[in-house]
């Protein structure tokens, strides 16, 4: 049941503008996240939710009061609140003896649940333990994923897509490379535990550049100065273990990834063309099977079989009246051409 169908008609101009802003668009707005605190929480869960709000500002809303919600049993309250605050993602934090330090992350599509993952916090280092606590408002981090299962297993591919939507930040047309100050590194270990490590990107100018010191040329600023990049461990850092999972059906997953035809017309991708890892464009040409290729004699070219024109040096003169007649006609034509040219001159 979609919650959007239950919206009443606006009675004021302000309500009309709000509904127009939330109406479906060809290019949707940035996804906002709703943070909900469960009925029973722990200090680790509360610290995680506080740091998540600090990392995701301004694309986040938080309910201040506690709510006894069970997302895997009833989603009506979460769908109602997400519709109220125009959020397409939610994060619920709770704590119990059966599932300690529990975090539930989910996405909505068209007012209905798309997918949901339950993660348990095994280790957490809060943002308050870091020396440099400065965070840029609305900054975009660099996301890095390590683990073979992120590209093989459908469950972990969906988890990767969920984490990208959660931490990618606002959508921008251009990115200033020197302004990217944080790296979010997601590591999926062999025992299927998820680790998040945040590192700060430090840039320092290089006065002298030696050829033996760098394998690749160093990064340069717009004014031409060489810059060296170094990573520094920062917080928060957390280790998760994967618990319950709610994956979407194939039909719902296709509907969520459907692209409007108006957008496809503006940006058409060329067919049978792709770019390899080295940046070279590779095209594929489909040629139908020709019957002439089967009758191709040894030593002749493919051009002869496709066009039907044979070179004089490779012609075979067969004995017979038909072949001799053809050669005589051609000789007469040549002599007539010569006589005509001679008389005109």
XYZ file of C-alpha atoms in Angstrom:
345
model
C 0.000 0.000 0.000
C 1.536 3.315 -1.055
C 1.274 6.163 1.422
C 1.415 8.836 -1.308
C -2.111 7.980 -2.498
C -3.548 9.072 0.904
C -2.335 12.696 0.631
C -5.154 15.222 0.951
C -5.569 18.178 -1.375
C -3.807 21.357 -0.177
C -5.929 24.127 1.358
C -3.256 26.861 1.374
C -0.699 28.184 -1.105
C 2.130 27.010 1.148
C 0.786 23.470 1.195
C 0.467 23.550 -2.587
C 4.105 24.612 -2.966
C 5.209 21.833 -0.610
C 3.358 19.178 -2.618
C 4.775 20.544 -5.885
C 8.260 20.317 -4.416
C 7.647 16.691 -3.432
C 6.001 15.685 -6.713
C 7.787 13.173 -8.981
C 10.431 14.732 -11.244
C 12.591 13.575 -14.127
C 15.678 14.337 -12.034
C 14.852 13.705 -8.390
C 16.112 15.684 -5.427
C 18.876 14.423 -3.163
C 17.816 11.574 -0.896
C 17.191 12.584 2.705
C 17.540 10.167 5.620
C 15.215 9.878 8.602
C 16.906 8.842 11.867
C 14.648 7.115 14.413
C 15.626 6.183 17.949
C 14.029 2.970 19.196
C 12.312 2.393 22.516
C 15.455 0.893 24.113
C 18.917 2.053 23.038
C 22.462 1.870 24.359
C 25.220 4.457 24.604
C 26.968 3.002 21.552
C 23.800 3.239 19.440
C 23.135 6.816 20.581
C 26.711 7.858 19.777
C 26.486 6.225 16.348
C 23.252 8.060 15.507
C 24.711 11.389 16.676
C 27.830 10.966 14.537
C 25.741 9.870 11.544
C 23.711 13.072 11.795
C 26.943 15.094 11.896
C 28.314 13.333 8.795
C 25.138 13.597 6.714
C 24.106 17.194 7.324
C 22.063 18.782 5.776
C 20.357 15.753 4.140
C 18.993 14.297 7.378
C 15.997 14.548 9.713
C 15.875 13.151 13.227
C 12.949 12.345 15.488
C 13.789 13.595 18.971
C 11.471 11.299 20.898
C 11.778 7.530 21.318
C 9.574 5.252 19.241
C 8.901 1.577 19.814
C 9.211 0.408 16.214
C 9.972 -3.020 14.776
C 10.778 -2.493 11.074
C 10.833 -6.208 10.191
C 7.313 -6.647 11.608
C 5.468 -3.364 10.953
C 6.567 -0.520 8.674
C 3.455 1.667 8.783
C 4.924 4.222 11.222
C 8.218 4.484 9.314
C 6.444 4.926 5.963
C 4.202 7.606 7.472
C 7.119 9.567 8.949
C 9.208 9.263 5.776
C 6.279 10.604 3.775
C 5.824 13.472 6.234
C 9.461 14.622 6.080
C 9.987 13.643 2.392
C 12.690 11.054 3.165
C 13.491 8.049 0.993
C 15.902 6.407 3.480
C 15.705 5.601 7.177
C 18.045 4.488 9.963
C 16.655 2.935 13.150
C 18.808 2.351 16.241
C 17.765 0.011 19.057
C 19.227 -2.312 21.670
C 17.994 -5.566 23.202
C 19.409 -8.659 24.841
C 18.707 -10.782 21.771
C 20.096 -8.211 19.288
C 22.505 -5.858 21.070
C 23.543 -2.531 19.489
C 21.238 -3.000 16.519
C 21.176 -0.668 13.487
C 18.601 -1.042 10.683
C 19.124 0.782 7.374
C 16.488 0.788 4.639
C 15.263 2.499 1.483
C 11.819 3.375 0.175
C 10.559 3.589 -3.392
C 7.191 5.119 -4.268
C 6.268 5.149 -0.574
C 6.932 1.411 -0.141
C 9.865 -0.525 1.267
C 12.531 -1.398 -1.305
C 15.267 -3.102 0.756
C 16.439 -3.240 4.364
C 19.548 -4.491 6.182
C 20.064 -5.164 9.879
C 23.603 -4.596 11.201
C 25.016 -5.206 14.657
C 27.759 -2.966 16.054
C 30.718 -5.030 17.320
C 33.224 -2.189 17.773
C 32.708 1.562 17.654
C 35.084 4.486 17.991
C 33.074 7.735 18.203
C 33.817 11.065 16.601
C 34.684 12.579 19.984
C 37.886 10.481 20.154
C 39.365 12.271 17.127
C 41.684 15.240 17.650
C 40.418 17.156 14.619
C 36.612 17.210 14.891
C 35.993 19.768 12.152
C 33.527 18.641 9.472
C 32.693 20.629 6.354
C 28.962 21.259 6.019
C 27.611 19.363 2.992
C 30.995 17.970 1.891
C 31.354 14.932 -0.383
C 33.621 12.077 0.763
C 35.553 9.590 -1.343
C 33.947 6.119 -1.139
C 36.134 3.021 -1.463
C 34.858 -0.587 -1.327
C 37.150 -3.578 -0.767
C 35.838 -7.130 -1.018
C 35.111 -9.570 -3.814
C 31.550 -10.219 -2.645
C 30.602 -6.602 -3.387
C 30.794 -7.463 -7.103
C 29.680 -11.126 -7.065
C 26.869 -11.749 -4.567
C 23.547 -9.982 -5.203
C 22.951 -9.465 -1.486
C 26.222 -7.616 -0.982
C 25.797 -5.730 -4.249
C 22.508 -4.393 -2.859
C 24.266 -3.526 0.415
C 26.905 -1.610 -1.534
C 24.208 0.341 -3.374
C 22.524 1.130 -0.050
C 25.761 2.402 1.517
C 26.502 4.569 -1.520
C 23.071 6.203 -1.259
C 23.591 6.747 2.464
C 27.056 8.345 2.395
C 27.530 9.862 -1.089
C 26.386 13.341 -0.058
C 24.648 15.943 -2.241
C 24.631 15.659 -6.029
C 26.814 18.276 -7.733
C 27.819 18.995 -11.337
C 31.525 19.501 -10.661
C 33.853 18.396 -7.862
C 36.886 20.295 -6.680
C 39.471 17.563 -6.146
C 41.393 19.562 -3.558
C 38.185 19.977 -1.547
C 37.653 16.229 -0.942
C 38.925 15.878 2.619
C 37.639 12.477 3.813
C 37.780 8.900 2.577
C 35.183 6.298 3.614
C 36.664 2.816 3.246
C 34.233 -0.132 3.464
C 35.932 -3.513 3.909
C 34.072 -6.821 3.639
C 36.191 -9.492 5.324
C 36.247 -13.217 4.598
C 33.988 -13.937 7.594
C 31.417 -11.522 6.046
C 31.877 -8.742 8.583
C 31.618 -5.145 7.392
C 34.187 -2.600 8.575
C 34.050 1.163 8.049
C 37.233 3.202 8.344
C 37.270 6.964 7.843
C 40.551 8.638 6.939
C 41.364 12.289 6.506
C 43.098 13.332 3.272
C 45.996 15.695 3.937
C 47.694 17.702 1.194
C 51.208 19.087 1.631
C 53.228 21.045 -0.922
C 56.477 19.594 -2.300
C 59.415 21.942 -2.734
C 61.731 19.588 -4.635
C 60.685 16.718 -6.877
C 63.133 13.888 -7.545
C 62.559 11.359 -10.323
C 63.323 8.360 -8.072
C 60.955 9.360 -5.282
C 57.615 9.016 -7.121
C 56.470 6.246 -9.438
C 53.603 8.399 -10.738
C 53.763 12.164 -11.256
C 52.486 14.071 -8.203
C 49.211 15.966 -8.137
C 49.437 19.648 -9.017
C 47.268 22.560 -7.958
C 45.782 24.991 -10.525
C 48.668 27.406 -9.875
C 51.228 24.676 -10.735
C 52.463 23.665 -7.264
C 53.168 19.964 -6.639
C 51.150 18.401 -3.802
C 51.725 15.189 -1.849
C 48.718 13.228 -0.549
C 48.744 11.407 2.792
C 45.997 9.623 4.740
C 45.429 10.048 8.468
C 43.196 7.795 10.554
C 40.089 9.593 11.751
C 36.794 8.763 13.399
C 34.176 7.444 13.554
C 35.206 3.847 12.816
C 32.882 0.898 13.252
C 32.719 -2.882 12.738
C 29.389 -4.479 11.808
C 28.121 -8.020 11.583
C 25.339 -8.676 9.098
C 22.082 -9.952 10.604
C 18.645 -9.999 8.974
C 18.129 -8.918 5.370
C 15.031 -7.927 3.382
C 15.777 -7.905 -0.365
C 13.379 -6.575 -3.031
C 11.655 -8.725 -5.603
C 12.901 -8.706 -9.179
C 9.866 -6.760 -10.406
C 10.204 -4.091 -7.710
C 13.964 -3.784 -8.348
C 13.323 -3.181 -12.064
C 10.668 -0.548 -11.306
C 13.065 1.268 -8.983
C 15.746 1.391 -11.713
C 13.401 2.419 -14.513
C 14.569 5.543 -16.368
C 11.998 7.922 -17.924
C 12.079 8.041 -21.741
C 12.560 11.828 -21.665
C 15.907 11.350 -19.938
C 16.968 8.584 -22.337
C 16.298 10.799 -25.385
C 18.593 13.484 -24.066
C 21.453 11.105 -23.283
C 21.629 8.193 -25.717
C 24.410 5.713 -25.222
C 25.996 4.402 -28.445
C 25.232 0.770 -29.174
C 27.956 -1.852 -29.577
C 30.587 0.584 -28.299
C 32.431 0.576 -25.000
C 35.620 1.839 -23.428
C 38.168 -0.570 -21.981
C 40.260 -0.070 -18.839
C 42.959 1.702 -20.855
C 40.564 4.352 -22.186
C 40.401 3.007 -25.762
C 37.045 2.925 -27.551
C 36.145 -0.510 -28.896
C 33.312 -1.152 -31.354
C 31.619 -4.368 -32.430
C 30.447 -4.937 -36.006
C 27.963 -7.713 -36.799
C 28.389 -9.181 -40.313
C 25.871 -11.667 -41.668
C 26.973 -15.028 -43.026
C 27.429 -14.882 -46.806
C 26.911 -17.856 -49.119
C 29.806 -16.688 -51.322
C 32.272 -17.373 -48.522
C 31.440 -21.078 -48.611
C 32.303 -21.327 -52.341
C 35.527 -19.370 -51.987
C 38.383 -21.155 -53.758
C 41.810 -21.459 -52.081
C 44.059 -18.466 -52.727
C 41.314 -15.947 -53.493
C 40.568 -12.947 -51.289
C 37.464 -12.175 -49.239
C 37.011 -9.017 -51.316
C 36.590 -11.159 -54.435
C 33.936 -13.299 -52.748
C 31.957 -10.317 -51.392
C 32.096 -8.042 -54.463
C 32.211 -10.646 -57.257
C 34.974 -8.800 -59.130
C 38.062 -10.844 -59.930
C 41.466 -9.466 -60.731
C 42.861 -10.237 -64.196
C 45.948 -11.961 -62.833
C 43.867 -14.559 -60.995
C 41.268 -15.286 -63.682
C 41.065 -18.839 -64.906
C 40.341 -19.156 -68.624
C 38.366 -22.332 -69.117
C 38.283 -24.155 -72.417
C 34.983 -23.934 -74.226
C 32.982 -21.952 -76.705
C 31.396 -19.719 -74.092
C 34.725 -18.531 -72.666
C 36.273 -18.004 -76.096
C 33.221 -16.044 -77.179
C 33.513 -13.773 -74.201
C 37.158 -13.056 -74.887
C 36.466 -12.301 -78.590
C 33.743 -9.820 -77.737
C 35.995 -8.053 -75.306
C 38.774 -7.815 -77.926
C 36.365 -6.340 -80.494
C 35.194 -3.766 -78.009
C 38.786 -2.767 -77.259
C 39.651 -2.388 -80.986
C 36.562 -0.248 -81.586
C 37.542 2.030 -78.704
C 41.044 2.431 -80.147
C 39.720 3.283 -83.621
C 37.333 5.854 -82.211
C 40.075 7.552 -80.248
C 42.333 7.596 -83.327
C 39.675 9.136 -85.601
C 38.791 11.832 -83.027
C 42.402 12.829 -82.741
